[in-house]
């Protein structure tokens, strides 16, 4: 698995993930379980790879160049 999620994208995903998970504690009834969707951006930020980005061919990760010897 190659990394395709850059650092800024990862921070944004963590913020969104935590905000969605907070719905578990803020909302009442069955609607609160929507907050579990927050696990998806948290996991993709943790792993550094987004499967949707891979399908589309997108990457927010900066290119790494090899140094020649």
mmCIF file of C-alpha atoms in Angstrom:
data_model
loop_
_atom_site.group_PDB
_atom_site.id
_atom_site.type_symbol
_atom_site.label_atom_id
_atom_site.label_comp_id
_atom_site.label_asym_id
_atom_site.label_seq_id
_atom_site.Cartn_x
_atom_site.Cartn_y
_atom_site.Cartn_z
ATOM 1 C CA UNK A 1 0.000 0.000 0.000
ATOM 2 C CA UNK A 2 1.506 3.278 -1.038
ATOM 3 C CA UNK A 3 0.789 6.415 0.914
ATOM 4 C CA UNK A 4 -1.546 8.786 -0.916
ATOM 5 C CA UNK A 5 -2.743 11.057 1.900
ATOM 6 C CA UNK A 6 -0.596 14.100 2.693
ATOM 7 C CA UNK A 7 -0.028 15.652 6.117
ATOM 8 C CA UNK A 8 -2.555 18.484 5.769
ATOM 9 C CA UNK A 9 -5.135 16.025 4.453
ATOM 10 C CA UNK A 10 -4.458 13.760 7.444
ATOM 11 C CA UNK A 11 -5.012 16.585 9.942
ATOM 12 C CA UNK A 12 -8.288 17.519 8.253
ATOM 13 C CA UNK A 13 -9.400 13.876 8.321
ATOM 14 C CA UNK A 14 -8.654 13.606 12.055
ATOM 15 C CA UNK A 15 -10.639 16.772 12.801
ATOM 16 C CA UNK A 16 -13.611 15.584 10.729
ATOM 17 C CA UNK A 17 -13.421 12.091 12.233
ATOM 18 C CA UNK A 18 -13.421 13.369 15.809
ATOM 19 C CA UNK A 19 -16.264 15.769 15.031
ATOM 20 C CA UNK A 20 -18.365 12.950 13.584
ATOM 21 C CA UNK A 21 -17.570 10.633 16.497
ATOM 22 C CA UNK A 22 -18.692 13.330 18.912
ATOM 23 C CA UNK A 23 -22.203 12.898 17.463
ATOM 24 C CA UNK A 24 -22.379 9.664 19.459
ATOM 25 C CA UNK A 25 -22.443 11.746 22.633
ATOM 26 C CA UNK A 26 -24.363 14.798 21.402
ATOM 27 C CA UNK A 27 -27.316 13.300 19.541
ATOM 28 C CA UNK A 28 -30.008 11.064 21.000
ATOM 29 C CA UNK A 29 -31.852 8.081 19.575
ATOM 30 C CA UNK A 30 -30.889 6.112 16.496
ATOM 31 C CA UNK A 31 -29.558 9.192 14.715
ATOM 32 C CA UNK A 32 -26.501 9.234 16.980
ATOM 33 C CA UNK A 33 -25.078 6.099 15.334
ATOM 34 C CA UNK A 34 -24.301 8.171 12.244
ATOM 35 C CA UNK A 35 -21.291 9.317 14.253
ATOM 36 C CA UNK A 36 -19.623 5.950 13.608
ATOM 37 C CA UNK A 37 -18.945 7.173 10.073
ATOM 38 C CA UNK A 38 -16.183 9.192 11.741
ATOM 39 C CA UNK A 39 -14.117 6.007 11.993
ATOM 40 C CA UNK A 40 -13.505 6.048 8.230
ATOM 41 C CA UNK A 41 -11.579 9.348 8.065
ATOM 42 C CA UNK A 42 -9.733 8.474 11.275
ATOM 43 C CA UNK A 43 -8.580 5.125 9.897
ATOM 44 C CA UNK A 44 -7.517 6.569 6.553
ATOM 45 C CA UNK A 45 -5.552 9.271 8.382
ATOM 46 C CA UNK A 46 -3.896 6.666 10.597
ATOM 47 C CA UNK A 47 -2.941 4.393 7.702
ATOM 48 C CA UNK A 48 -2.105 7.213 5.286
ATOM 49 C CA UNK A 49 -3.917 5.562 2.408
ATOM 50 C CA UNK A 50 -7.375 6.346 1.076
ATOM 51 C CA UNK A 51 -8.914 3.591 -1.100
ATOM 52 C CA UNK A 52 -11.107 6.133 -2.907
ATOM 53 C CA UNK A 53 -8.030 8.204 -3.805
ATOM 54 C CA UNK A 54 -6.432 5.033 -5.206
ATOM 55 C CA UNK A 55 -9.448 4.304 -7.412
ATOM 56 C CA UNK A 56 -9.511 7.850 -8.781
ATOM 57 C CA UNK A 57 -5.719 8.122 -9.086
ATOM 58 C CA UNK A 58 -5.482 11.082 -6.715
ATOM 59 C CA UNK A 59 -2.722 11.758 -4.192
ATOM 60 C CA UNK A 60 -2.208 14.630 -1.767
ATOM 61 C CA UNK A 61 1.119 13.223 -0.646
ATOM 62 C CA UNK A 62 4.186 15.142 -1.890
ATOM 63 C CA UNK A 63 6.369 13.368 -4.418
ATOM 64 C CA UNK A 64 9.537 11.792 -3.127
ATOM 65 C CA UNK A 65 12.579 11.801 -5.340
ATOM 66 C CA UNK A 66 15.374 9.304 -5.188
ATOM 67 C CA UNK A 67 18.859 10.600 -4.836
ATOM 68 C CA UNK A 68 21.219 9.165 -7.434
ATOM 69 C CA UNK A 69 24.624 7.957 -6.377
#
